[in-house]
PDB file of C-alpha atoms in Angstrom:
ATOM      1  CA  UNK A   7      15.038  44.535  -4.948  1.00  0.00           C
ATOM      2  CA  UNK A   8      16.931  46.235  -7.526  1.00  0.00           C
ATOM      3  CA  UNK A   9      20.179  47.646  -6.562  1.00  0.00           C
ATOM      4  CA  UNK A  10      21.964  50.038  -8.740  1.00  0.00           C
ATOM      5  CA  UNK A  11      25.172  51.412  -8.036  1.00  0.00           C
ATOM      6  CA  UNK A  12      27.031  53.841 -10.212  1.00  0.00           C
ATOM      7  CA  UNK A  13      30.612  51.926 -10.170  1.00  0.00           C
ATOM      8  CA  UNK A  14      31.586  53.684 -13.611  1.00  0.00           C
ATOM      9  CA  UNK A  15      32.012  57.092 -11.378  1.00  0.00           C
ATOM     10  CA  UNK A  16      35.027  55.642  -9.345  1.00  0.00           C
ATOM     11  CA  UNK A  17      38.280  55.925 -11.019  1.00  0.00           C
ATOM     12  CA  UNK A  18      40.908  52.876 -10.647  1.00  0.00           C
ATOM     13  CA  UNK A  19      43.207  54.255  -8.029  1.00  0.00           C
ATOM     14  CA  UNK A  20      39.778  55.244  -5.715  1.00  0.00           C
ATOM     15  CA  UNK A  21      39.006  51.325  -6.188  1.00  0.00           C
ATOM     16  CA  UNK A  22      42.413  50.035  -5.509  1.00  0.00           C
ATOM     17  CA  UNK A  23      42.727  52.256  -2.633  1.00  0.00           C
ATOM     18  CA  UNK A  24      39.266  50.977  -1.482  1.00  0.00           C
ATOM     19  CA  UNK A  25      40.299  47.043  -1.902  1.00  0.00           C
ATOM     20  CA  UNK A  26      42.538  48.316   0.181  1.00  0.00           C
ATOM     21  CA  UNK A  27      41.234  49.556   2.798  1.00  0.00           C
ATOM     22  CA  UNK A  28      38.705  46.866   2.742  1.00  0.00           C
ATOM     23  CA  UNK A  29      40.643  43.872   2.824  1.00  0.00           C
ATOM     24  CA  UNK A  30      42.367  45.693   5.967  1.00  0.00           C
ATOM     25  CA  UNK A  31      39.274  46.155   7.996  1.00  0.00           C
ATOM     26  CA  UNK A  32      37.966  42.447   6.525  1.00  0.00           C
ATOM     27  CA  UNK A  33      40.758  40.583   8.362  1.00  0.00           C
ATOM     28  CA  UNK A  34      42.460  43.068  10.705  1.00  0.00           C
ATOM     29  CA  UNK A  35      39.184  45.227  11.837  1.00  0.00           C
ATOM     30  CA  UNK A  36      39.599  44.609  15.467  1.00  0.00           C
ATOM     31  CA  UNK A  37      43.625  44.507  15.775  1.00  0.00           C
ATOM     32  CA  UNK A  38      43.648  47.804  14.069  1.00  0.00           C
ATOM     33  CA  UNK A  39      40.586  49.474  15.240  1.00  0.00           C
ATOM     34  CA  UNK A  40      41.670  53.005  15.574  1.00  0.00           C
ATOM     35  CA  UNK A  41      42.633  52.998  11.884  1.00  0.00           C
ATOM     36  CA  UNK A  42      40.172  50.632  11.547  1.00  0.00           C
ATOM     37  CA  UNK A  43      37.536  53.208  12.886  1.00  0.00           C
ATOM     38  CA  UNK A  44      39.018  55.809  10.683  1.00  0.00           C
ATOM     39  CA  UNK A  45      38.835  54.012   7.611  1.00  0.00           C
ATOM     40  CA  UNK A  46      35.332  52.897   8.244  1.00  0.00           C
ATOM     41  CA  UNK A  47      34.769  56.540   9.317  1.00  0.00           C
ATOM     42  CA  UNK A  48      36.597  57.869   5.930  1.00  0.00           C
ATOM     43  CA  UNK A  49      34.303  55.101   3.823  1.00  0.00           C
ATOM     44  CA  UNK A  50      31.175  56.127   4.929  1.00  0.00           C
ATOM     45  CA  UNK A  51      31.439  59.660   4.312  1.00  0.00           C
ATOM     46  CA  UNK A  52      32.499  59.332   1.040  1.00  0.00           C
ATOM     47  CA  UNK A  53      30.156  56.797   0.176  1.00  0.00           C
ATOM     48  CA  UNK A  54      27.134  59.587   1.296  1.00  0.00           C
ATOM     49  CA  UNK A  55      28.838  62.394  -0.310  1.00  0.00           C
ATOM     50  CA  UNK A  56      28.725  60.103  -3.612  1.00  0.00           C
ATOM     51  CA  UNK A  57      24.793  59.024  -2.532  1.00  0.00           C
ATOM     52  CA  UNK A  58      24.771  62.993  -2.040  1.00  0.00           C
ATOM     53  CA  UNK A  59      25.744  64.509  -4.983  1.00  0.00           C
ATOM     54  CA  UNK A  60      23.283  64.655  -7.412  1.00  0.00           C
ATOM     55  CA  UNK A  61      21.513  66.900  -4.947  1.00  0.00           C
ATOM     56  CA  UNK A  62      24.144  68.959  -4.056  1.00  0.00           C
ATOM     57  CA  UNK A  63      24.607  69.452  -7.462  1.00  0.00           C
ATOM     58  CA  UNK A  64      20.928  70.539  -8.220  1.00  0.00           C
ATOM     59  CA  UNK A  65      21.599  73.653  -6.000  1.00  0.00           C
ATOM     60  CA  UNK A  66      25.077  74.787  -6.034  1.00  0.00           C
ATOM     61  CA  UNK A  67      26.644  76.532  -8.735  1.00  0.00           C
ATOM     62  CA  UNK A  68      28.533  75.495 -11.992  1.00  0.00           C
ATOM     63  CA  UNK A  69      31.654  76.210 -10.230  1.00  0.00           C
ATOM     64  CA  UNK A  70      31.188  73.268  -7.898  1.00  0.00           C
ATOM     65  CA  UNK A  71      29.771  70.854 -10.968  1.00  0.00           C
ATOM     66  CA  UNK A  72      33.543  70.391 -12.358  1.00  0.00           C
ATOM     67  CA  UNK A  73      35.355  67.352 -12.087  1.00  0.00           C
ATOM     68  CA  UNK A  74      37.575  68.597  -9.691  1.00  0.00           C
ATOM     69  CA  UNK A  75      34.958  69.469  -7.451  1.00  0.00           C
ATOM     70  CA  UNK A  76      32.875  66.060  -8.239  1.00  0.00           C
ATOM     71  CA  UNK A  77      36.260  64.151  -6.683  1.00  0.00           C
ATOM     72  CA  UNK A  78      37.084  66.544  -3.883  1.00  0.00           C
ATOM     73  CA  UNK A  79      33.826  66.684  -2.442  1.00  0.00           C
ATOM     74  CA  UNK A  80      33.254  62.739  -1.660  1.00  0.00           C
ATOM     75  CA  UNK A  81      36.953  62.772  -0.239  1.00  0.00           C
ATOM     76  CA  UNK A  82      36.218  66.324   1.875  1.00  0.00           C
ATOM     77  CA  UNK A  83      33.242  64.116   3.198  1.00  0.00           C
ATOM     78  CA  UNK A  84      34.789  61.374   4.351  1.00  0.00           C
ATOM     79  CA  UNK A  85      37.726  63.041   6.077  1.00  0.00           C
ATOM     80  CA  UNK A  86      35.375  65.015   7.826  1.00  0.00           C
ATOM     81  CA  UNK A  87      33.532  61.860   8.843  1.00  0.00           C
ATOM     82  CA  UNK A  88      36.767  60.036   9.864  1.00  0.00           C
ATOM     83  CA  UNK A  89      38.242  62.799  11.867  1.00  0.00           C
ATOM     84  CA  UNK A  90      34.983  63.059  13.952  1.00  0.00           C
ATOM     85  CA  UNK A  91      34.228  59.160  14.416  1.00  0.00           C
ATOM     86  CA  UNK A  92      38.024  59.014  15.494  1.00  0.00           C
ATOM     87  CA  UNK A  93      37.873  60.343  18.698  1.00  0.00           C
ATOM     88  CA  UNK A  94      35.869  58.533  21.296  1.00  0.00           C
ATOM     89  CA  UNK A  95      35.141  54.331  20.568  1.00  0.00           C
ATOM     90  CA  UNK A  96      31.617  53.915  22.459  1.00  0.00           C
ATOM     91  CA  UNK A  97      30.253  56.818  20.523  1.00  0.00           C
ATOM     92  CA  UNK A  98      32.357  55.843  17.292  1.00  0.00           C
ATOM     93  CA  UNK A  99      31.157  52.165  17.390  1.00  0.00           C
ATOM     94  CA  UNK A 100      27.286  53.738  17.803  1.00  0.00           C
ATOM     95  CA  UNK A 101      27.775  56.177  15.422  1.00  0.00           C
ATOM     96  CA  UNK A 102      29.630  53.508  12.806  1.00  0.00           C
ATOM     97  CA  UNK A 103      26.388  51.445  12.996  1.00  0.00           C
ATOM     98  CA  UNK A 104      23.615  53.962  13.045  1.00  0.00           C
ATOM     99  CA  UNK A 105      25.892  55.319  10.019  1.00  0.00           C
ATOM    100  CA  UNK A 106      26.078  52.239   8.249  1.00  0.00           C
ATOM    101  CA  UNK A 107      22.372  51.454   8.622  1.00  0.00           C
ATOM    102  CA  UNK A 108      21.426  55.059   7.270  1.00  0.00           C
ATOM    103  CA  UNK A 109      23.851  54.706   4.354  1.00  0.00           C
ATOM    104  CA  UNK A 110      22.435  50.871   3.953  1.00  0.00           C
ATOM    105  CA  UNK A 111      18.778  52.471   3.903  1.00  0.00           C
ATOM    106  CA  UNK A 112      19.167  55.744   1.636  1.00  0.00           C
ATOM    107  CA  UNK A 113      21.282  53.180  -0.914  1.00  0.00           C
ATOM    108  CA  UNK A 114      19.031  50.636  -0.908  1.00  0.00           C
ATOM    109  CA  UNK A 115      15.604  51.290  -0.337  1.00  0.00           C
ATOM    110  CA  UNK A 116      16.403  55.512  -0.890  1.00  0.00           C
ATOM    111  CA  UNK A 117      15.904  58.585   0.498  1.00  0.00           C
ATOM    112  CA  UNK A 118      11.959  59.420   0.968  1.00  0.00           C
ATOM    113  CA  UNK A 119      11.640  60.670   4.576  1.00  0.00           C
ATOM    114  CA  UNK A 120       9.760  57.850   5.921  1.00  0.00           C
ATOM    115  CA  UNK A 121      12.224  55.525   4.370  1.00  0.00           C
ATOM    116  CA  UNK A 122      15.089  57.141   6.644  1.00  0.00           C
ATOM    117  CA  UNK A 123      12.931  57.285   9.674  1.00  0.00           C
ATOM    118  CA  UNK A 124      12.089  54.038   9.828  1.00  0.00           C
ATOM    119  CA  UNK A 125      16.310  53.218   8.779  1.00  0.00           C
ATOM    120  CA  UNK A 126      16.810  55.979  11.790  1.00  0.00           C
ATOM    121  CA  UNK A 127      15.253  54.054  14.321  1.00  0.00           C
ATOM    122  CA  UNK A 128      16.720  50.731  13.374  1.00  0.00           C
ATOM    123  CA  UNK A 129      20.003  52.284  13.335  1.00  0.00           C
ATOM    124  CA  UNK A 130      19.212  53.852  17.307  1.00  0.00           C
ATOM    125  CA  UNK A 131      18.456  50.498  18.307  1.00  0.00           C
ATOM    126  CA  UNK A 132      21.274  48.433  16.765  1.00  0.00           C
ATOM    127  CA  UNK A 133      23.727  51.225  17.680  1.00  0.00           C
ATOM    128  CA  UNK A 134      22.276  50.465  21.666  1.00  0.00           C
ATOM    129  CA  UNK A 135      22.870  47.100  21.507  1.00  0.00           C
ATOM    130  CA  UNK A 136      26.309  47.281  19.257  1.00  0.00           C
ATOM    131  CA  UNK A 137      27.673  49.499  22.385  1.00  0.00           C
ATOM    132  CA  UNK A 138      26.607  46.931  24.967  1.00  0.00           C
ATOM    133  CA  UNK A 139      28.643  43.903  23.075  1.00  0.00           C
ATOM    134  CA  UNK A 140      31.997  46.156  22.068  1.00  0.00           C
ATOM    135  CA  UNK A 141      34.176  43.585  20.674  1.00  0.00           C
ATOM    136  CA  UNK A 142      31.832  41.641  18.483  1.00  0.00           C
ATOM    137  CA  UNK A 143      30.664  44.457  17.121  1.00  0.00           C
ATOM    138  CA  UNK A 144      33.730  46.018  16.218  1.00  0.00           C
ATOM    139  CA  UNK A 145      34.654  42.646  14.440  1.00  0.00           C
ATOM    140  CA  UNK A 146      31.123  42.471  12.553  1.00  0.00           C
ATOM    141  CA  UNK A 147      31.385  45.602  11.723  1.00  0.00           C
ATOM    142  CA  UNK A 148      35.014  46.105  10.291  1.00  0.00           C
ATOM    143  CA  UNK A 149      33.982  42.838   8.313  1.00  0.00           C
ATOM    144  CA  UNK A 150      30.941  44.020   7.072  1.00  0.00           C
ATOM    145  CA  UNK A 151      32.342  47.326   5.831  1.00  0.00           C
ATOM    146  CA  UNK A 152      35.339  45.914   4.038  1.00  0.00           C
ATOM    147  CA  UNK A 153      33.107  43.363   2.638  1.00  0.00           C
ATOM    148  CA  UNK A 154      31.349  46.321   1.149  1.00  0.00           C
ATOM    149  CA  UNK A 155      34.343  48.100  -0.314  1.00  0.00           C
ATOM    150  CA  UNK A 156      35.897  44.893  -1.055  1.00  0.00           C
ATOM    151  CA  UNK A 157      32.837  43.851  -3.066  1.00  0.00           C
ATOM    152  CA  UNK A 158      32.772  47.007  -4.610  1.00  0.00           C
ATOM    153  CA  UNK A 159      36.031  46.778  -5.975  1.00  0.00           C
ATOM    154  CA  UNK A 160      35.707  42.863  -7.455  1.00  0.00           C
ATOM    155  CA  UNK A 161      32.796  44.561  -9.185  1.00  0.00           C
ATOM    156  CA  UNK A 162      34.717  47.057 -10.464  1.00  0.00           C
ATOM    157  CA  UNK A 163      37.452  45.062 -11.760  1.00  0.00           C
ATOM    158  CA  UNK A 164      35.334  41.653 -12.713  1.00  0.00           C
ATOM    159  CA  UNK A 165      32.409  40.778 -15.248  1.00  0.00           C
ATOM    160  CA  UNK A 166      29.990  39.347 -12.339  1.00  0.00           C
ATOM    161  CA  UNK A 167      26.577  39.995 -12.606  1.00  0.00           C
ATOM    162  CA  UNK A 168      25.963  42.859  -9.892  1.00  0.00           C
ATOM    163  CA  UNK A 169      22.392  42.037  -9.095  1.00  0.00           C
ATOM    164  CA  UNK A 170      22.870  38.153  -8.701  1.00  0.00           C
ATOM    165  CA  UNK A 171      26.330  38.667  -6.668  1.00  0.00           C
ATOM    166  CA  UNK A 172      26.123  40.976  -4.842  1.00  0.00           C
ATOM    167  CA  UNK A 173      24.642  40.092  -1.642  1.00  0.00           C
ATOM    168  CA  UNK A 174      26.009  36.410  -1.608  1.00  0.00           C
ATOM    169  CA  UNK A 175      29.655  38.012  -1.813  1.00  0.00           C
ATOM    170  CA  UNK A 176      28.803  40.553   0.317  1.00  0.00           C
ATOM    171  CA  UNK A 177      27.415  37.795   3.026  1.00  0.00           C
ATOM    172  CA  UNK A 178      30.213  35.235   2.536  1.00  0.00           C
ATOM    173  CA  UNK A 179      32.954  37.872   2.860  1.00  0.00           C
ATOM    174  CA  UNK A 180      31.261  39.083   5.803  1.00  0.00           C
ATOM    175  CA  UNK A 181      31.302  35.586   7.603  1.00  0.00           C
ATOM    176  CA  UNK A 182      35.190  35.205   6.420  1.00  0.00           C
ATOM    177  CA  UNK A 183      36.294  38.108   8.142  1.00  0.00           C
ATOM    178  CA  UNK A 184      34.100  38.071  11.073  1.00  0.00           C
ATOM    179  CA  UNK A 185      35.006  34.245  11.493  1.00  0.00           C
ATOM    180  CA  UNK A 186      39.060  35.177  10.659  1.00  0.00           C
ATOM    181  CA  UNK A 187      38.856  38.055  13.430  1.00  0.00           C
ATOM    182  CA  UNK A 188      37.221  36.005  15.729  1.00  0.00           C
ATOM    183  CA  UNK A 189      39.766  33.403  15.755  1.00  0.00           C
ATOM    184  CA  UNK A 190      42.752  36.162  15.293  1.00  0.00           C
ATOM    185  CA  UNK A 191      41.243  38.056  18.634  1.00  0.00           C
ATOM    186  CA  UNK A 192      40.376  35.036  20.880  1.00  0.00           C
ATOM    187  CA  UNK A 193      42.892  36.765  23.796  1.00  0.00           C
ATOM    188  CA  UNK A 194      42.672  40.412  22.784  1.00  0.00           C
ATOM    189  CA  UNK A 195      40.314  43.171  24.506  1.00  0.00           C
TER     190      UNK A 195
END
């Protein structure tokens, strides 16, 4: 599979704010889940605005097509996003991972309408089962979506190979956090 992200769009205080945010929800995802669920929230809309915008772009007008415009929208997005998925946990935990698999699916495999279907119904199901088991979700979760931004950032800022490092840094981080939270959260509900 060939993954290609545009990285070159994000200026350096989007990716340090990013690091961030994702070493927060890495290691603290469950002890700070409000925030937590805001951030991931505020992540995931801007990360669709940015898969977004080159079709947004083929119909609006110039106006929109400035710079200004280009950075405002993915940050109007994911405000938007975080505001809504702040509000109520069993629907922002279902919503966080049918979001998540959606934004997985359109960025990795892309955006043809059976693609998303068949990303829409995996996302139903494991959005079911992540509001049955709460807490380990939340702690997957938070460490799976840091582990994203986080990985996005070390990208940013390194020389690594994208295509041979991305998943095994993506992965390990993933298992530090979740395995760091889980040990962190032993006697908190």
């Amino acid at each position: 599979m060939n993954i290609n992200l545009d990285l070159t769009r994000l200026q350096i205080p989007e990716v340090i704010l990013m690091a961030i945010a994702g070493v927060l929800l890495l290691f603290l995802g469950y002890r700070i889940k409000k925030v937590g669920f805001f951030i991931i929230w505020f992540l995931i809309g801007f990360n669709l605005m940015r898969i977004l915008m080159p079709a947004i772009n083929s119909v609006s007008p110039d106006a929109i097509k400035t710079e200004l415009w280009q950075n405002l929208l993915p940050i109007a997005g994911g405000l938007l996003l975080a505001l809504l998925g702040f509000s109520i946990e069993k629907l922002c935990v279902g919503g966080m991972v049918f979001a998540m698999i959606i934004m997985l699916t359109a960025q990795y495999f892309g955006t043809d309408i059976q693609t998303l279907v068949i990303g829409a119904i995996i996302g139903v199901v494991l959005a079911g089962l992540a509001v049955t088991l709460m807490k380990p979700t939340i702690i997957v979760a938070t460490s799976l979506m840091g582990a994203y931004t986080l990985a996005l950032a070390i990208f940013k800022f390194s020389s690594l190979d994208f295509q041979t490092y991305y998943f095994p840094l993506l992965i390990g981080l993933t298992i530090l956090g979740s395995a760091v939270q889980f040990a962190t959260t032993k006697r908190i509900d």
